[in-house]
Each structure stands twice: as C-alpha cells, then as structure tokens.
C-alpha cells in the first residue's frame, strides 16, 4: 500500500541482502520510522515489543527472524534456539507457529551451508504469499460487500483493532475488502474502534485509512453497540489471530463484545481469516487458545502528541490502582456470520471450513 505516494510493505529485505527492514508501528501515527533488524534477537524483540504486530505480519517477521539466525550461525543448535526464542515472543497468533514450523521443516534436513539462502528465500515467499492471500480475501470480501444493502447513502462498516495492511505484509485481512470496495467506487465509511489499551484502531487503522482516502470516524470502544442499535452500522468486519477448526475466532480484546452487539442487532459480523491463521489442531477456542496477558502499564498509560508536537506518555490511573491486560478474546462461531478466506467465503463451522479446505478433513 502507499505512504505519501511511495509503495511500502510492512517488512522487506534491505539492499545488502541480509538486513531486514520494518516499519516501526509503535511510533505511528506520529512518526514514520523504518527500523533495521540485523539479528534474530532484533526480530524477537521487534515482535515482543510490537514494533511489528498483527497475526500475518508476526508470522512473516518470525520467518525473517529465522533467516537472520541462519545468517550468523546455521548450526542445528541455533535452529533450535531460534525456533524456541521466536516461538515465545507472542503466544496467541498461530501464524507464528505456522511460519516457524514451516521454516524448521525446510531447514532441518539441509546441510548447514545451504540453510541461510533457503531461509531467506522461504521468508520472502511467505511475504509474497501473504500479500496474495490478503488480496484474495479482499476480492471475496468485495463480492460479499456488493450484495449488502446500505441503510443510508453509503455502506457503514465497523472494525476493531488493526487488521489492515500494517497487520499483514500488504493489503490487510479485514481492511482488504474495504480498500477494494473503496477503489471500486462503492461509497463506504468505516467506524474505527480506538481499541484500548494500545489504540491500534486510533493509531494504525485510522492512519492507514486516511493514507488511502477511505472515509472513517474513530469511536470509543464502547460506542459500537449504541451505533448498531441506531441502525448506523451495516456490517462489522475484523481480523483473527487464531481461528479454530470449528470456526471460533480469537482476536483483539473487545472483539467478542462487538460480536454480541452485532448479533443482538442483526448486524452481519464478518471475519477476514487467512488460512495460516486457522489452527486445525483445536476446536474449542475458549478452552484451547492461549490468551496473551500483557503488561498492566499498557492500561495505566497512554501516549499522544501535545499541541507543540512533542510525543509524550502519561499516567491515567490513580497511583496504587492495579490494572489487568488480557490482550485477546474468543468470539464463538455462533456469533460469526461468515469467514472470508483466500479460497472464498464460508460459514464459521467445521463443515464450512472443510468445504473450502477439504484436505484438512480428518478422514482425508
Ligand atoms: O496485538 P496485535 O496488535 O498484534 O493484535 C492484532 C489483532 O488482533 C488483529 O486483528 C489480528 O492480528 C488480525 S490481523 C490481520
């Protein structure tokens, strides 16, 4: 996607063929800074501290983290160390495991001298595949959007967190259909949940939509139910960090409440679900998905820009108050109207997913 006229992905290989470059998402929307990763430790820290975030991008970053590890030491011991360290960087997005399993299966049988090149090649492929997957999700989502009847003179979407191009390598999952609808001339406006505590909606989704010229309005997280009750939302669309084989969806904390409100108000609730985000090994999301618990400071502090342009972080809690910070929740399949995958749109159910991915049938 474009930033001030220049095409960017969120992660790419530097001109020296070894350094990995990423957009530092902790500084957006106030500063646009590109960071260099020169080691596996840089990649691990970048994922853990959310310089890069969003399930598909976490997977791509882990793949490049493995390549950086192989660039310094392609031994079996380093392969294992990099796998373990990168795997522990963030627990919820299954894309991390998907990418690391893929790289390990590729690299383990190779001689050490061939691992570096193979790892960089596969990491680049994973990035290209992700961009293609997200573009296809956009195409299928656009077909679905074309069938929706707006209540007013434009379609009103609501999204939570950031599942746009910044959360992926390019295009995004939930936002890809919105970009493609906008580009096709369909009048569309997006209600953007601010998404406390880290404000991915207010800081990242709003920034992306503004860069692309998509009309949008940021709302407090608690406003969505009210807007739905008053007929101001035609559909909700979100991303997923892990989808179970029966269609439960784990996404940024607060997604579940939006799905409940959508269900109560008869508003369709769609999920952009790339196949690397599907965890075929589990069925019950509430029971089986590890929910990341992040530092309480993310709840107790907020960062913003002052009138003089200085970016500052301030405390918002009284001294001594405790804060808790579960980062994800699980929306049960029964609240999801449909999953939009790169292979098409399906019901959020085991039968629905298997209709698109028959090779995942336990009998296959
Ligand atoms: O904690 P984050 O910012 O990594 O959480 C991101 C989300 O919850 C996204 O909605 C999800 O990864 C889907 S991204 C296409």
CSV table of C-alpha atoms and ligand atoms in Angstrom, one decimal:
chain,number,residue,atom,x,y,z
A,1,UNK,CA,0.0,0.0,0.0
A,2,UNK,CA,1.1,3.6,-0.4
A,3,UNK,CA,2.6,6.0,2.1
A,4,UNK,CA,2.8,9.5,0.7
A,5,UNK,CA,2.9,8.2,-2.9
A,6,UNK,CA,5.6,5.5,-2.3
A,7,UNK,CA,4.7,1.8,-2.2
A,8,UNK,CA,5.5,0.1,1.1
A,9,UNK,CA,5.2,-3.3,2.5
A,10,UNK,CA,5.5,-3.7,6.3
A,11,UNK,CA,8.6,-5.9,6.1
A,12,UNK,CA,11.2,-6.3,3.4
A,13,UNK,CA,14.8,-7.3,2.7
A,14,UNK,CA,17.4,-4.5,2.8
A,15,UNK,CA,19.7,-3.7,-0.1
A,16,UNK,CA,22.6,-5.6,1.5
A,17,UNK,CA,20.6,-8.9,1.2
A,18,UNK,CA,20.8,-9.7,4.9
A,19,UNK,CA,19.3,-6.8,6.9
A,20,UNK,CA,15.5,-6.9,7.4
A,21,UNK,CA,13.6,-3.7,7.4
A,22,UNK,CA,10.3,-3.0,9.1
A,23,UNK,CA,8.0,0.0,9.7
A,24,UNK,CA,8.1,0.7,13.5
A,25,UNK,CA,4.4,0.6,14.4
A,26,UNK,CA,5.0,1.7,18.0
A,27,UNK,CA,5.7,5.2,16.7
A,28,UNK,CA,2.7,5.6,14.3
A,29,UNK,CA,0.7,7.8,13.7
A,30,UNK,CA,3.1,10.5,14.9
A,31,UNK,CA,6.3,9.3,13.3
A,32,UNK,CA,7.1,7.1,10.3
A,33,UNK,CA,10.4,5.3,11.0
A,34,UNK,CA,12.0,2.3,9.3
A,35,UNK,CA,14.0,0.0,11.6
A,36,UNK,CA,16.8,-2.3,10.6
A,37,UNK,CA,16.9,-5.8,12.1
A,38,UNK,CA,20.4,-7.4,11.9
A,39,UNK,CA,20.0,-10.3,14.2
A,40,UNK,CA,17.4,-12.9,15.4
A,41,UNK,CA,17.4,-11.0,18.7
A,42,UNK,CA,16.3,-7.9,16.9
A,43,UNK,CA,13.4,-9.8,15.3
A,44,UNK,CA,12.4,-11.5,18.6
A,45,UNK,CA,12.4,-8.1,20.4
A,46,UNK,CA,10.5,-6.5,17.5
A,47,UNK,CA,7.7,-9.0,17.7
A,48,UNK,CA,7.6,-9.0,21.5
A,49,UNK,CA,7.5,-5.2,21.8
A,50,UNK,CA,5.1,-4.9,18.9
A,51,UNK,CA,7.3,-2.9,16.6
A,52,UNK,CA,5.6,-5.3,14.2
A,53,UNK,CA,2.3,-6.8,15.2
A,54,UNK,CA,-0.8,-8.4,13.6
A,55,UNK,CA,-1.0,-12.1,13.1
A,56,UNK,CA,0.1,-12.4,9.5
A,57,UNK,CA,3.0,-10.0,10.0
A,58,UNK,CA,4.1,-11.8,13.1
A,59,UNK,CA,4.4,-14.9,11.0
A,60,UNK,CA,6.4,-13.2,8.3
A,61,UNK,CA,8.6,-11.5,10.9
A,62,UNK,CA,9.4,-14.8,12.6
A,63,UNK,CA,10.4,-16.3,9.2
A,64,UNK,CA,12.8,-13.5,8.7
A,65,UNK,CA,14.0,-13.9,12.3
A,66,UNK,CA,14.9,-17.5,11.5
A,67,UNK,CA,16.7,-16.3,8.3
A,68,UNK,CA,18.7,-13.7,10.4
A,69,UNK,CA,19.6,-16.5,12.8
A,70,UNK,CA,20.9,-18.7,10.0
A,71,UNK,CA,22.9,-15.7,8.6
A,72,UNK,CA,25.1,-15.7,11.7
A,73,UNK,CA,25.1,-19.4,12.7
A,74,UNK,CA,23.4,-22.1,10.7
A,75,UNK,CA,24.0,-24.9,13.2
A,76,UNK,CA,21.4,-27.3,14.5
A,77,UNK,CA,21.8,-25.7,17.9
A,78,UNK,CA,20.9,-22.3,16.5
A,79,UNK,CA,18.0,-23.7,14.5
A,80,UNK,CA,16.5,-25.0,17.8
A,81,UNK,CA,17.4,-21.9,19.8
A,82,UNK,CA,15.9,-19.5,17.2
A,83,UNK,CA,12.7,-21.7,17.0
A,84,UNK,CA,12.2,-21.6,20.8
A,85,UNK,CA,13.0,-17.9,21.2
A,86,UNK,CA,10.9,-16.7,18.4
A,87,UNK,CA,8.0,-19.0,19.3
A,88,UNK,CA,7.9,-17.5,22.8
A,89,UNK,CA,7.8,-13.9,21.5
A,90,UNK,CA,4.0,-13.7,21.4
A,91,UNK,CA,1.6,-16.6,22.3
A,92,UNK,CA,-1.8,-16.0,20.7
A,93,UNK,CA,-1.3,-15.6,16.9
A,94,UNK,CA,-0.9,-19.1,15.4
A,95,UNK,CA,0.8,-17.7,12.4
A,96,UNK,CA,4.0,-17.6,14.5
A,97,UNK,CA,3.9,-21.3,14.9
A,98,UNK,CA,2.8,-21.9,11.3
A,99,UNK,CA,5.8,-19.9,10.0
A,100,UNK,CA,8.4,-21.4,12.4
A,101,UNK,CA,7.2,-25.0,11.7
A,102,UNK,CA,7.4,-24.3,8.0
A,103,UNK,CA,11.0,-22.9,8.2
A,104,UNK,CA,12.2,-25.6,10.6
A,105,UNK,CA,10.8,-28.4,8.4
A,106,UNK,CA,12.6,-26.8,5.4
A,107,UNK,CA,15.9,-26.1,7.1
A,108,UNK,CA,16.4,-29.1,9.4
A,109,UNK,CA,17.2,-31.7,6.6
A,110,UNK,CA,19.6,-29.3,4.8
A,111,UNK,CA,23.3,-29.0,5.3
A,112,UNK,CA,24.2,-26.0,7.4
A,113,UNK,CA,25.9,-24.4,4.4
A,114,UNK,CA,22.6,-24.3,2.5
A,115,UNK,CA,20.4,-23.0,5.3
A,116,UNK,CA,20.9,-19.3,5.1
A,117,UNK,CA,19.9,-19.0,1.4
A,118,UNK,CA,17.0,-21.3,1.8
A,119,UNK,CA,15.7,-19.4,4.9
A,120,UNK,CA,15.8,-16.0,3.2
A,121,UNK,CA,14.2,-17.4,0.1
A,122,UNK,CA,11.3,-19.0,2.1
A,123,UNK,CA,10.8,-15.9,4.2
A,124,UNK,CA,10.5,-13.8,1.0
A,125,UNK,CA,8.0,-16.4,-0.4
A,126,UNK,CA,5.9,-16.2,2.8
A,127,UNK,CA,5.7,-12.5,2.4
A,128,UNK,CA,4.6,-12.7,-1.2
A,129,UNK,CA,2.1,-15.4,-0.3
A,130,UNK,CA,0.7,-13.3,2.5
A,131,UNK,CA,0.2,-10.3,0.1
A,132,UNK,CA,-1.6,-12.6,-2.4
A,133,UNK,CA,-3.7,-14.2,0.3
A,134,UNK,CA,-4.8,-10.8,1.6
A,135,UNK,CA,-5.5,-9.6,-1.9
A,136,UNK,CA,-7.8,-12.6,-2.5
A,137,UNK,CA,-9.6,-12.1,0.9
A,138,UNK,CA,-10.3,-8.6,-0.4
A,139,UNK,CA,-11.7,-9.9,-3.7
A,140,UNK,CA,-14.0,-12.4,-2.0
A,141,UNK,CA,-15.0,-9.7,0.6
A,142,UNK,CA,-15.7,-7.2,-2.1
A,143,UNK,CA,-18.2,-9.7,-3.7
A,144,UNK,CA,-19.9,-10.0,-0.4
A,145,UNK,CA,-20.0,-6.3,0.2
A,146,UNK,CA,-21.5,-5.7,-3.2
A,147,UNK,CA,-24.5,-7.8,-2.0
A,148,UNK,CA,-25.1,-5.7,1.1
A,149,UNK,CA,-27.9,-3.1,1.1
A,150,UNK,CA,-26.8,0.1,2.9
A,151,UNK,CA,-29.4,1.7,5.2
A,152,UNK,CA,-28.3,5.1,4.1
A,153,UNK,CA,-26.5,6.6,1.1
A,154,UNK,CA,-23.2,4.7,1.9
A,155,UNK,CA,-22.2,1.5,3.4
A,156,UNK,CA,-21.3,1.7,7.1
A,157,UNK,CA,-18.6,-0.7,8.3
A,158,UNK,CA,-17.3,-1.1,11.8
A,159,UNK,CA,-13.9,-2.6,12.6
A,160,UNK,CA,-11.9,-3.4,15.7
A,161,UNK,CA,-8.1,-3.2,16.2
A,162,UNK,CA,-6.0,-3.0,13.1
A,163,UNK,CA,-6.4,-5.8,10.6
A,164,UNK,CA,-5.2,-3.6,7.7
A,165,UNK,CA,-2.0,-3.7,5.7
A,166,UNK,CA,0.0,-2.8,8.8
A,167,UNK,CA,-1.1,-6.1,10.4
A,168,UNK,CA,0.0,-8.1,7.4
A,169,UNK,CA,2.6,-7.8,4.7
A,170,UNK,CA,0.3,-5.9,2.4
A,171,UNK,CA,-3.4,-5.2,1.9
A,172,UNK,CA,-4.7,-6.5,5.3
A,173,UNK,CA,-7.4,-9.0,6.1
A,174,UNK,CA,-10.5,-7.2,7.4
A,175,UNK,CA,-9.5,-3.9,5.6
A,176,UNK,CA,-8.6,-5.5,2.2
A,177,UNK,CA,-12.3,-5.8,1.2
A,178,UNK,CA,-12.8,-2.2,2.4
A,179,UNK,CA,-9.9,-0.9,0.3
A,180,UNK,CA,-11.1,-2.9,-2.7
A,181,UNK,CA,-14.7,-1.6,-2.3
A,182,UNK,CA,-13.5,2.0,-2.0
A,183,UNK,CA,-11.3,1.5,-5.0
A,184,UNK,CA,-14.3,0.1,-7.0
A,185,UNK,CA,-16.2,3.3,-6.3
A,186,UNK,CA,-18.5,1.9,-3.6
A,187,UNK,CA,-19.4,4.6,-1.1
A,188,UNK,CA,-18.1,3.2,2.2
A,189,UNK,CA,-17.4,4.7,5.6
A,190,UNK,CA,-15.7,2.9,8.5
A,191,UNK,CA,-16.3,3.3,12.2
A,192,UNK,CA,-12.9,2.6,13.8
A,193,UNK,CA,-12.9,1.3,17.4
A,194,UNK,CA,-10.0,3.1,19.1
A,195,UNK,CA,-9.0,-0.3,20.6
A,196,UNK,CA,-7.6,0.4,24.1
A,197,UNK,CA,-5.2,-0.3,25.6
A,198,UNK,CA,-2.7,0.1,22.7
A,199,UNK,CA,-5.1,2.0,20.4
A,200,UNK,CA,-4.3,0.0,17.3
A,201,UNK,CA,-7.6,1.4,15.8
A,202,UNK,CA,-7.0,5.0,16.6
A,203,UNK,CA,-3.2,4.9,15.8
A,204,UNK,CA,-2.9,2.4,13.0
A,205,UNK,CA,-6.3,1.8,11.3
A,206,UNK,CA,-7.2,5.5,11.2
A,207,UNK,CA,-3.7,6.3,9.8
A,208,UNK,CA,-4.0,3.6,7.1
A,209,UNK,CA,-7.5,4.6,6.1
A,210,UNK,CA,-6.5,8.3,5.9
A,211,UNK,CA,-3.5,7.5,3.7
A,212,UNK,CA,-5.8,5.6,1.3
A,213,UNK,CA,-8.5,8.3,1.4
A,214,UNK,CA,-11.2,6.0,2.9
A,215,UNK,CA,-13.8,8.0,4.9
A,216,UNK,CA,-13.7,6.9,8.6
A,217,UNK,CA,-14.5,8.0,12.1
A,218,UNK,CA,-12.7,6.9,15.2
A,219,UNK,CA,-15.1,5.9,18.1
A,220,UNK,CA,-14.5,5.0,21.7
A,221,UNK,CA,-14.6,1.2,22.1
A,222,UNK,CA,-17.9,1.4,24.0
A,223,UNK,CA,-19.7,3.2,21.2
A,224,UNK,CA,-20.3,0.4,18.8
A,225,UNK,CA,-23.3,-1.2,20.5
A,226,UNK,CA,-25.1,2.2,20.5
A,227,UNK,CA,-24.4,2.8,16.8
A,228,UNK,CA,-25.7,-0.7,15.9
A,229,UNK,CA,-28.9,-0.1,18.0
A,230,UNK,CA,-29.5,3.1,16.0
A,231,UNK,CA,-29.0,1.4,12.5
A,232,UNK,CA,-25.7,3.2,11.9
A,233,UNK,CA,-23.7,0.0,11.1
A,234,UNK,CA,-24.4,-2.2,8.1
A,235,UNK,CA,-21.7,-4.8,8.9
A,236,UNK,CA,-18.8,-5.5,11.2
A,237,UNK,CA,-15.5,-6.8,9.9
A,238,UNK,CA,-12.5,-7.9,11.9
A,239,UNK,CA,-9.4,-10.0,11.7
A,240,UNK,CA,-8.3,-13.1,13.6
A,241,UNK,CA,-5.2,-14.2,15.4
A,242,UNK,CA,-6.4,-17.8,15.6
A,243,UNK,CA,-9.5,-19.5,14.2
A,244,UNK,CA,-10.3,-23.0,15.4
A,245,UNK,CA,-11.4,-25.8,13.1
A,246,UNK,CA,-15.0,-25.3,14.1
A,247,UNK,CA,-14.8,-21.5,13.5
A,248,UNK,CA,-14.3,-19.9,16.9
A,249,UNK,CA,-12.3,-16.7,16.3
A,250,UNK,CA,-9.7,-15.2,18.7
A,251,UNK,CA,-9.0,-11.6,18.0
A,252,UNK,CA,-8.0,-8.4,19.9
A,253,UNK,CA,-9.7,-7.9,23.3
A,254,UNK,CA,-13.2,-6.4,22.8
A,255,UNK,CA,-14.0,-8.2,19.6
A,256,UNK,CA,-16.3,-10.5,21.4
A,257,UNK,CA,-18.4,-7.6,22.8
A,258,UNK,CA,-18.8,-6.2,19.3
A,259,UNK,CA,-19.9,-9.6,18.0
A,260,UNK,CA,-22.5,-9.8,20.8
A,261,UNK,CA,-23.8,-6.4,20.0
A,262,UNK,CA,-23.9,-7.2,16.3
A,263,UNK,CA,-25.8,-10.5,17.0
A,264,UNK,CA,-28.4,-8.6,19.2
A,265,UNK,CA,-29.0,-6.1,16.5
A,266,UNK,CA,-29.0,-8.3,13.4
A,267,UNK,CA,-25.8,-6.8,12.0
A,268,UNK,CA,-23.6,-9.2,10.0
A,269,UNK,CA,-20.3,-9.9,11.6
A,270,UNK,CA,-17.6,-11.0,9.2
A,271,UNK,CA,-14.0,-12.2,9.9
A,272,UNK,CA,-11.1,-11.9,7.4
A,273,UNK,CA,-9.4,-15.3,8.0
A,274,UNK,CA,-6.3,-16.2,6.1
A,275,UNK,CA,-5.5,-19.9,6.1
A,276,UNK,CA,-2.3,-19.6,8.1
A,277,UNK,CA,-4.4,-18.1,11.0
A,278,UNK,CA,-6.5,-21.3,11.2
A,279,UNK,CA,-5.4,-23.7,13.9
A,280,UNK,CA,-6.7,-27.1,12.7
A,281,UNK,CA,-5.4,-28.8,15.8
A,282,UNK,CA,-8.1,-27.2,18.1
A,283,UNK,CA,-11.9,-27.0,18.1
A,284,UNK,CA,-12.8,-25.0,21.3
A,285,UNK,CA,-11.3,-21.5,21.2
A,286,UNK,CA,-12.3,-20.5,24.7
A,287,UNK,CA,-10.7,-23.6,26.2
A,288,UNK,CA,-7.7,-24.1,24.0
A,289,UNK,CA,-6.3,-20.8,22.8
A,290,UNK,CA,-3.5,-19.2,24.9
A,291,UNK,CA,-4.5,-15.6,25.7
A,292,UNK,CA,-1.6,-13.2,25.9
A,293,UNK,CA,-1.5,-11.3,29.2
A,294,UNK,CA,0.4,-8.0,28.5
A,295,UNK,CA,1.9,-5.6,31.0
A,296,UNK,CA,-0.5,-3.5,33.1
A,297,UNK,CA,1.3,-0.3,32.1
A,298,UNK,CA,-0.4,-0.5,28.7
A,299,UNK,CA,-3.7,0.1,30.5
A,300,UNK,CA,-2.3,2.6,33.0
A,301,UNK,CA,-0.5,4.8,30.5
A,302,UNK,CA,-1.3,6.5,27.2
A,303,UNK,CA,0.9,8.1,24.6
A,304,UNK,CA,0.0,11.0,22.4
A,305,UNK,CA,1.2,14.2,20.8
A,306,UNK,CA,1.0,17.6,22.6
A,307,UNK,CA,0.0,20.8,20.8
A,308,UNK,CA,3.7,21.6,20.5
A,309,UNK,CA,4.3,18.4,18.6
A,310,UNK,CA,6.1,16.5,21.4
A,311,UNK,CA,5.1,12.8,21.8
A,312,UNK,CA,4.6,12.1,25.5
A,313,UNK,CA,3.4,9.2,27.6
A,314,UNK,CA,1.2,10.0,30.6
A,315,UNK,CA,-0.3,8.0,33.5
A,316,UNK,CA,-4.1,7.7,33.5
A,317,UNK,CA,-4.6,5.7,36.7
A,318,UNK,CA,-4.5,6.8,40.3
A,319,UNK,CA,-1.3,5.8,42.0
A,320,UNK,CA,-1.7,2.3,43.5
A,321,UNK,CA,-4.6,1.1,41.4
A,322,UNK,CA,-4.0,-2.3,39.9
A,323,UNK,CA,-4.6,-2.9,36.1
A,324,UNK,CA,-5.1,-6.2,34.2
A,325,UNK,CA,-4.4,-6.5,30.5
A,326,UNK,CA,-5.7,-9.7,28.7
A,327,UNK,CA,-4.9,-8.9,25.0
A,328,UNK,CA,-7.3,-11.2,23.1
A,329,UNK,CA,-10.7,-12.7,23.5
A,330,UNK,CA,-12.6,-15.5,21.7
A,331,UNK,CA,-15.8,-14.9,19.7
A,332,UNK,CA,-17.7,-18.2,19.5
A,333,UNK,CA,-18.5,-19.4,15.9
A,334,UNK,CA,-22.3,-18.9,16.5
A,335,UNK,CA,-21.7,-15.1,16.6
A,336,UNK,CA,-19.8,-15.0,13.3
A,337,UNK,CA,-21.9,-14.6,10.2
A,338,UNK,CA,-19.1,-15.8,7.8
A,339,UNK,CA,-15.4,-16.3,7.5
A,340,UNK,CA,-13.7,-14.6,4.4
A,341,UNK,CA,-10.7,-16.7,3.4
A,342,UNK,CA,-8.4,-16.6,0.4
A,343,UNK,CA,-10.4,-19.5,-1.1
A,344,UNK,CA,-13.8,-17.9,-0.6
A,345,UNK,CA,-16.5,-17.2,2.0
A,346,UNK,CA,-17.8,-19.9,4.3
A,347,UNK,CA,-19.8,-20.5,7.4
A,348,UNK,CA,-17.9,-20.3,10.7
A,349,UNK,CA,-18.2,-24.0,11.3
A,350,UNK,CA,-16.2,-27.1,10.8
A,351,UNK,CA,-18.3,-28.0,7.8
A,352,UNK,CA,-17.9,-24.5,6.4
A,353,UNK,CA,-14.2,-24.5,6.7
A,354,UNK,CA,-13.8,-28.1,5.3
A,355,UNK,CA,-15.9,-27.1,2.3
A,356,UNK,CA,-13.0,-24.8,1.3
A,357,UNK,CA,-10.2,-26.8,2.8
A,358,UNK,CA,-11.2,-30.5,2.2
A,359,UNK,CA,-7.6,-31.6,2.6
A,360,UNK,CA,-8.0,-30.8,6.3
A,361,UNK,CA,-10.7,-33.3,6.8
A,362,UNK,CA,-9.6,-35.8,9.5
A,363,UNK,CA,-10.7,-38.5,7.1
A,364,UNK,CA,-8.6,-37.1,4.2
B,1,LIG,O1,-1.9,-7.3,19.5
B,1,LIG,P1,-2.0,-7.1,18.0
B,1,LIG,O2,-1.9,-5.7,17.5
B,1,LIG,O3,-0.9,-7.9,17.3
B,1,LIG,O4,-3.4,-7.7,17.6
B,1,LIG,C1,-3.8,-7.7,16.2
B,1,LIG,C2,-5.2,-8.1,16.0
B,1,LIG,O5,-5.9,-8.5,16.9
B,1,LIG,C3,-5.6,-8.3,14.6
B,1,LIG,O6,-7.0,-8.0,14.5
B,1,LIG,C4,-5.3,-9.7,14.1
B,1,LIG,O7,-3.9,-10.0,14.3
B,1,LIG,C5,-5.7,-9.9,12.7
B,1,LIG,S1,-4.6,-9.1,11.7
B,1,LIG,C6,-4.9,-9.2,10.1
